[in-house]
mmCIF file of C-alpha atoms in Angstrom:
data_model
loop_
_atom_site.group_PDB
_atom_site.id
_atom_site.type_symbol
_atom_site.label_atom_id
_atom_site.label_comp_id
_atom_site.label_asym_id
_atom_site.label_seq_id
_atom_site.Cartn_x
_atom_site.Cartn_y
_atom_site.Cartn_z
ATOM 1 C CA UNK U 1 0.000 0.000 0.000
ATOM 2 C CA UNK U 2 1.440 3.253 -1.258
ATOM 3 C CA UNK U 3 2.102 5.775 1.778
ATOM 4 C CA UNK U 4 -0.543 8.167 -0.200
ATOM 5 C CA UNK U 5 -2.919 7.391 -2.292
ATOM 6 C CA UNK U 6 -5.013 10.420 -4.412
ATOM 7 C CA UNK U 7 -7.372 9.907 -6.877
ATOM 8 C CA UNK U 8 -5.534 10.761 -10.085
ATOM 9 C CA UNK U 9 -8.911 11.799 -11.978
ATOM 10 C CA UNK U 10 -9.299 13.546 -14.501
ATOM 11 C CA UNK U 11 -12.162 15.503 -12.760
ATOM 12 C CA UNK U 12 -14.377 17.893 -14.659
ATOM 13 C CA UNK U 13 -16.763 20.092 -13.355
ATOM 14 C CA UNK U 14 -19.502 23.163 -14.448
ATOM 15 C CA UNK U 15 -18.303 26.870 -13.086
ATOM 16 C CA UNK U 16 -19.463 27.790 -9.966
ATOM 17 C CA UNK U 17 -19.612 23.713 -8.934
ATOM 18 C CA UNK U 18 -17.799 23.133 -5.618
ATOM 19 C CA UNK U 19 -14.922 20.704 -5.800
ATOM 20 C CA UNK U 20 -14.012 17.850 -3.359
ATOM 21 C CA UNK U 21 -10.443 16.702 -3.547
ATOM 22 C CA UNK U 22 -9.303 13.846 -1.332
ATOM 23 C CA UNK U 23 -5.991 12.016 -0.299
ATOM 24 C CA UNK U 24 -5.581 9.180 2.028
ATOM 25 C CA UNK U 25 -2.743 7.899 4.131
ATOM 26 C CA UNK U 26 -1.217 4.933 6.065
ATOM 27 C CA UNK U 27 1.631 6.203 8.357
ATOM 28 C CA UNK U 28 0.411 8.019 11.443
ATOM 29 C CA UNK U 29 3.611 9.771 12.101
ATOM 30 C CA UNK U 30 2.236 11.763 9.216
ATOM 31 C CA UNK U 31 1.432 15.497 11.260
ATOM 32 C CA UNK U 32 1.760 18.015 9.093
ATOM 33 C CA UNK U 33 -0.591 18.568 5.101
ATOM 34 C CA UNK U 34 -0.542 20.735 2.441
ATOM 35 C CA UNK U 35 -2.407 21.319 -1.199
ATOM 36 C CA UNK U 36 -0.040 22.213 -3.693
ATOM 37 C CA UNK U 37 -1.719 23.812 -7.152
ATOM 38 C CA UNK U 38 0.334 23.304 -10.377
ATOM 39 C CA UNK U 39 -0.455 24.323 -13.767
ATOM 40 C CA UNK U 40 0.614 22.951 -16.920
ATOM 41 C CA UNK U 41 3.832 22.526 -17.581
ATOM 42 C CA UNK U 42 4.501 25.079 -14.011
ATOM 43 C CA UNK U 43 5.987 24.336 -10.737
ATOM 44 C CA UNK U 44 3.528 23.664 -8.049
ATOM 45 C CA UNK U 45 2.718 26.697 -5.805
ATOM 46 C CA UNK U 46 1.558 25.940 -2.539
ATOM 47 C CA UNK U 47 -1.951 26.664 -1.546
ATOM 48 C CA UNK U 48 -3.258 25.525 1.804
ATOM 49 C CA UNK U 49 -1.047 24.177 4.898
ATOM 50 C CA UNK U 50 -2.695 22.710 8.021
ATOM 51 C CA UNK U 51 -1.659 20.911 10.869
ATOM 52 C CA UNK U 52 -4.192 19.549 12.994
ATOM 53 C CA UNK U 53 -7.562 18.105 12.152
ATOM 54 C CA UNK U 54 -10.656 20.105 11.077
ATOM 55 C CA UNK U 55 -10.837 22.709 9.050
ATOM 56 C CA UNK U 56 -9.307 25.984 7.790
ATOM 57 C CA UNK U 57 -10.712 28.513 4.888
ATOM 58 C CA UNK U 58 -8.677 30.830 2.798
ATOM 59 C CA UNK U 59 -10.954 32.437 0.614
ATOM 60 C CA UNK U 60 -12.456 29.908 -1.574
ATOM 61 C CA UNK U 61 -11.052 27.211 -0.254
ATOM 62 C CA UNK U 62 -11.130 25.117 2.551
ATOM 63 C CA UNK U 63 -8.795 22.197 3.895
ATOM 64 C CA UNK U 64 -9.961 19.382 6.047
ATOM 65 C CA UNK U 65 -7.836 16.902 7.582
ATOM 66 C CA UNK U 66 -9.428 14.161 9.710
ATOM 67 C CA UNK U 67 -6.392 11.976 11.123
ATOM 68 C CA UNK U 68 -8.484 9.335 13.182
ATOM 69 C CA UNK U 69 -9.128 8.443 9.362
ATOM 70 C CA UNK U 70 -6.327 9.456 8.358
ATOM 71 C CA UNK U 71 -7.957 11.331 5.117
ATOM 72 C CA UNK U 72 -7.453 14.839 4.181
ATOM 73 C CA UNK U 73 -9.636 17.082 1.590
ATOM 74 C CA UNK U 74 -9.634 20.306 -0.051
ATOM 75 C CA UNK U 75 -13.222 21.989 -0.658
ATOM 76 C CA UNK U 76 -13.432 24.257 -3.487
ATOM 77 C CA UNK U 77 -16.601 26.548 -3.181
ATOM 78 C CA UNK U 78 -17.558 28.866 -6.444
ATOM 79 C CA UNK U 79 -15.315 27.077 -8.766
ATOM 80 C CA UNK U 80 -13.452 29.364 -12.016
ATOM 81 C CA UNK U 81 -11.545 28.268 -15.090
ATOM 82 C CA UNK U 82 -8.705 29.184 -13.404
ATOM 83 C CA UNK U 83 -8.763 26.855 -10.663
ATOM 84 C CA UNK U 84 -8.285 24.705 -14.010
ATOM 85 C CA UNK U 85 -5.138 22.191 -13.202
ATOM 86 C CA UNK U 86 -3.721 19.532 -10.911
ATOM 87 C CA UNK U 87 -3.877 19.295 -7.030
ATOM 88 C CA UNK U 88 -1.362 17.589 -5.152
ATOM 89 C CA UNK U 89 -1.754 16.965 -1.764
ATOM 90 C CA UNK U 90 1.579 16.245 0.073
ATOM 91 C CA UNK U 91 2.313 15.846 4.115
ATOM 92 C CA UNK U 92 5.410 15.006 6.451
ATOM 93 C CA UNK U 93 5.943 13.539 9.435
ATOM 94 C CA UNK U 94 7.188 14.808 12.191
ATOM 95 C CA UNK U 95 9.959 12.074 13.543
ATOM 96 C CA UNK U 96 13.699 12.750 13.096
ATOM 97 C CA UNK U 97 14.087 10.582 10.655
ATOM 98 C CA UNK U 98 11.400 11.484 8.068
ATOM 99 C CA UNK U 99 11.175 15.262 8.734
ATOM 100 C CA UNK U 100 13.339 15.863 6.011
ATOM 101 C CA UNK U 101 11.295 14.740 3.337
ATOM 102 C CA UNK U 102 8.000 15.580 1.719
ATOM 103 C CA UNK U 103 5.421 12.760 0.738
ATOM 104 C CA UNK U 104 3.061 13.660 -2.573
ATOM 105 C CA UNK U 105 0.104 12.120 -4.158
ATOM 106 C CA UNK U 106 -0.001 11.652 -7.417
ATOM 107 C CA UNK U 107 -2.011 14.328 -7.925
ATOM 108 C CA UNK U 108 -5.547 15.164 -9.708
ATOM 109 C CA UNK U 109 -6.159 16.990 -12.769
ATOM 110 C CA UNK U 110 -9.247 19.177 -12.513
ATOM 111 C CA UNK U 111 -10.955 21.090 -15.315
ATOM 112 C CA UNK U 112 -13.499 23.715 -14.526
ATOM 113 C CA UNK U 113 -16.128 24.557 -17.723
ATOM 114 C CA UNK U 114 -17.128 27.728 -18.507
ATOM 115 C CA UNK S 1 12.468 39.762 -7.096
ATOM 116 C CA UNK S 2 12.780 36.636 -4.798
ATOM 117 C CA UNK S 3 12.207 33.138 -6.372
ATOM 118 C CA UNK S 4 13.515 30.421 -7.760
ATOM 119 C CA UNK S 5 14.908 29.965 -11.610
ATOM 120 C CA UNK S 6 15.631 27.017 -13.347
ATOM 121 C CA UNK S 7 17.495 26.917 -16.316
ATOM 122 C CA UNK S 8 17.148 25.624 -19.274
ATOM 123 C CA UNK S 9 12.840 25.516 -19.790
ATOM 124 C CA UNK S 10 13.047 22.652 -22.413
ATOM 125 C CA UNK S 11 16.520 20.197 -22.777
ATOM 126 C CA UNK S 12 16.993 17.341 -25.324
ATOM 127 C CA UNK S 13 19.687 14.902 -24.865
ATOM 128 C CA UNK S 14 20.972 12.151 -26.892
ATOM 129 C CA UNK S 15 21.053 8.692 -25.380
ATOM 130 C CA UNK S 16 24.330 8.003 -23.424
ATOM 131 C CA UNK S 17 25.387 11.740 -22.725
ATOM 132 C CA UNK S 18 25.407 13.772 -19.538
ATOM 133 C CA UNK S 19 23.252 16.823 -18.795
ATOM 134 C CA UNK S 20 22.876 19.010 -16.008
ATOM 135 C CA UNK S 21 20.397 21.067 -14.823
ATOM 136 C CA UNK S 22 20.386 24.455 -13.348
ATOM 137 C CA UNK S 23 18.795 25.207 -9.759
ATOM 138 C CA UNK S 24 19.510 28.851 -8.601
ATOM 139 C CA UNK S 25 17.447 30.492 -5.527
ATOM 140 C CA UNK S 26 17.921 34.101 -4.517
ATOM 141 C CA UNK S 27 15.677 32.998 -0.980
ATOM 142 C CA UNK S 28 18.146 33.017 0.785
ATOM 143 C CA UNK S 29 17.159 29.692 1.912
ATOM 144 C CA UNK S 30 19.432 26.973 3.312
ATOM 145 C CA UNK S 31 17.799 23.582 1.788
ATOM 146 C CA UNK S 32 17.530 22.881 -1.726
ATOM 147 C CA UNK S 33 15.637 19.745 -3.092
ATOM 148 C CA UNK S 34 15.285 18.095 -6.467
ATOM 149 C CA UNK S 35 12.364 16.293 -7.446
ATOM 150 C CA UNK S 36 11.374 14.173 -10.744
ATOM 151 C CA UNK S 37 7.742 14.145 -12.082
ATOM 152 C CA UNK S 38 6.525 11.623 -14.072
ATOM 153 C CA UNK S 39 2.782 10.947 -15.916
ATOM 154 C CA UNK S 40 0.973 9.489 -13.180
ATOM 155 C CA UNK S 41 3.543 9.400 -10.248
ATOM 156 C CA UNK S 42 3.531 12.452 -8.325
ATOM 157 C CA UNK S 43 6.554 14.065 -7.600
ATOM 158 C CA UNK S 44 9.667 11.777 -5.953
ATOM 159 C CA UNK S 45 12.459 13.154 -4.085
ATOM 160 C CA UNK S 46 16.163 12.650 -5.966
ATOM 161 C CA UNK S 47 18.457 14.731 -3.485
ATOM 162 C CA UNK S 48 17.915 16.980 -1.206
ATOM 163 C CA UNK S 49 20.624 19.530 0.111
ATOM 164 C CA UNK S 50 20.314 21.374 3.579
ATOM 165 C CA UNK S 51 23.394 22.631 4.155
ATOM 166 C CA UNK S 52 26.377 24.094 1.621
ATOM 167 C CA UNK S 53 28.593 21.441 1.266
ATOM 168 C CA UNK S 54 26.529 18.461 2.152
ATOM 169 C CA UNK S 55 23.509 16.637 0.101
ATOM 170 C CA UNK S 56 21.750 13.653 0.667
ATOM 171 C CA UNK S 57 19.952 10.900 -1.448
ATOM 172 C CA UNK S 58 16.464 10.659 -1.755
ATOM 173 C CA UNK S 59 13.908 8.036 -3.061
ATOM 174 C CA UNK S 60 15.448 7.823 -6.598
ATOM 175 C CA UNK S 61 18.920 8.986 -6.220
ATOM 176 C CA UNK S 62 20.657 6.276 -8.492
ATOM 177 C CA UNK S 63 22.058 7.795 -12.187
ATOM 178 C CA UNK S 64 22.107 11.526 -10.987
ATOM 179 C CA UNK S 65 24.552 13.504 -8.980
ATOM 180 C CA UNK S 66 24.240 17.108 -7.322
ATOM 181 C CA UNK S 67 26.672 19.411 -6.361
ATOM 182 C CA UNK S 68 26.197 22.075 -3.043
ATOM 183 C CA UNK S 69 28.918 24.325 -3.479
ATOM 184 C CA UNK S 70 27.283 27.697 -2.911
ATOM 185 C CA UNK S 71 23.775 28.541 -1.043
ATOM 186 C CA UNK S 72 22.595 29.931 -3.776
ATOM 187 C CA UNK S 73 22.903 26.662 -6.469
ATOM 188 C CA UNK S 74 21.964 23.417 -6.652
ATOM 189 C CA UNK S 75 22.511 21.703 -9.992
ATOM 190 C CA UNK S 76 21.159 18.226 -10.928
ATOM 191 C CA UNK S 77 23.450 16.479 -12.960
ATOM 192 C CA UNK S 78 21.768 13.632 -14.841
ATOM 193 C CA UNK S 79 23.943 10.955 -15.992
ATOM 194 C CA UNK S 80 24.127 8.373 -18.392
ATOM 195 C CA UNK S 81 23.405 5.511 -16.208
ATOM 196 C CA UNK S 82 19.851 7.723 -15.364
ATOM 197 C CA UNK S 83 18.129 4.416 -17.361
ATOM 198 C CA UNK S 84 15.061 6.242 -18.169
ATOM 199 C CA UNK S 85 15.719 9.955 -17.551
ATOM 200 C CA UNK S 86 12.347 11.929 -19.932
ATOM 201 C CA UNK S 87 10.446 13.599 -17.196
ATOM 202 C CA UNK S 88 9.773 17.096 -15.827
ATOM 203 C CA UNK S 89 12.764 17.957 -13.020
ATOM 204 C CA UNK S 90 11.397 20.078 -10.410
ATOM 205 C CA UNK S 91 13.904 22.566 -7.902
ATOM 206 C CA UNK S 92 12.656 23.823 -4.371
ATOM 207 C CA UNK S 93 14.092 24.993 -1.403
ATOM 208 C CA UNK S 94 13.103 26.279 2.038
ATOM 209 C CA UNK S 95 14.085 27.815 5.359
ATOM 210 C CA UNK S 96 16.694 25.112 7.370
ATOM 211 C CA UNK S 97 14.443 23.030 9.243
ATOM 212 C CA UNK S 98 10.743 24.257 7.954
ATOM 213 C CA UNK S 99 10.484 21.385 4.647
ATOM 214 C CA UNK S 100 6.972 21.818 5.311
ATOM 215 C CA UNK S 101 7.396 24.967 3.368
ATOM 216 C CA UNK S 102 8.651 24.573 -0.147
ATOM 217 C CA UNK S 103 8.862 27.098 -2.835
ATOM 218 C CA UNK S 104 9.193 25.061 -6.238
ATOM 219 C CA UNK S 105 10.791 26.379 -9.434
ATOM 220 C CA UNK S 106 9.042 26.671 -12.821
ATOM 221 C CA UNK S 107 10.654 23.396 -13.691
ATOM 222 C CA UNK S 108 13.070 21.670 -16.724
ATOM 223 C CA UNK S 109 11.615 19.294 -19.110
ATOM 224 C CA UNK S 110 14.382 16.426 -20.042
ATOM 225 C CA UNK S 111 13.390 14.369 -23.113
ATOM 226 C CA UNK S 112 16.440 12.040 -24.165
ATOM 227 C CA UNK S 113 16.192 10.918 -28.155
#
């Protein structure tokens, strides 16, 4: 079982649809998550960063992590054409000898319609 | 203006030569990191550098080599015994000890002929 697993997609949606975007894990020593946004043929750019379960908003979005199932999700409310592109959802953990590293999923390619 | 820059955009390489890959960051962060991106595979840690002067493997280290020499640089040298070395190469760095927060580079697109 890979460490995290993320729905590759391709996901495609109406404007103005609200997205769900969802990554699971298996090591518990994972503590800390993030959403990283990348579009085509660009380095990702990190979007949301949360630490402990529930939820936090920025703007349109909103990041929920849930650790007693280990499962994390980023909400997209009001969805635009430029939210157009691929979510990766990436976490660490926080143990000496893994703190070094980032974990990804593979990431999902989302396409919002005009 | 702060960021990262990675140089060349596009590189083609003919089977059996060596190419390396510019990582330059004017962050001033400590810790560099290179990462490969494949179709389908997320993004997979090659080397990762915290310190000048000292670099570490990552998941996929075998057939590339790094140098740390200045804070500022960290290029990815991909060799020829890289058995299958087309992807997109992807340069970050961060503030020693916060790898929770990487800034990535736009990015270099390898295709061997």
């Amino acid at each position: 079982q890979k460490e995290v697993e993320q729905d590759p997609g391709p996901l495609s949606v109406p404007e103005g649809a609200i997205v769900s975007l969802n990554c699971t894990y298996s090591n518990s020593a994972f503590q800390y998550f993030m959403w990283y946004r990348q579009y085509s043929r660009k380095g990702p750019e990190l979007l949301m960063y949360t630490y402990s379960s529930g939820n936090k908003e920025d703007g349109r979005f909103t990041a929920q992590v849930d650790k007693s199932s280990k499962y994390i999700s980023l909400f997209i409310r009001d969805s635009q054409p430029s939210d157009s592109a691929t979510y990766l959802c990436a976490m660490i953990a926080n143990e000496g000898g893994s703190n070094y590293k980032l974990t990804f999923g593979k990431g999902t390619l989302l396409t919002v319609n005009p | 203006d702060g960021g990262i820059t990675q140089s060349p955009k596009y590189l083609f390489r003919k089977e059996g030569q060596n190419v390396t890959l510019s990582c330059e960051q004017n962050l001033n962060h400590d810790a560099m990191y290179w990462y490969r991106q494949d179709p389908g595979q997320g993004l997979r840690l090659i080397y990762y550098s915290q310190i000048v002067n000292d670099f570490q493997k990552g998941d996929i280290a075998e057939g590339y080599s790094v140098s740390r020499e200045k804070k500022e640089s960290f290029p990815l040298t991909v060799t020829s015994a890289q058995k299958n070395p087309t992807a997109f190469y992807l340069c970050a760095s961060s503030i020693y000890g916060e790898t929770d927060t990487q800034y990535f580079g736009p990015g270099t697109r390898l295709t061997v002929l």
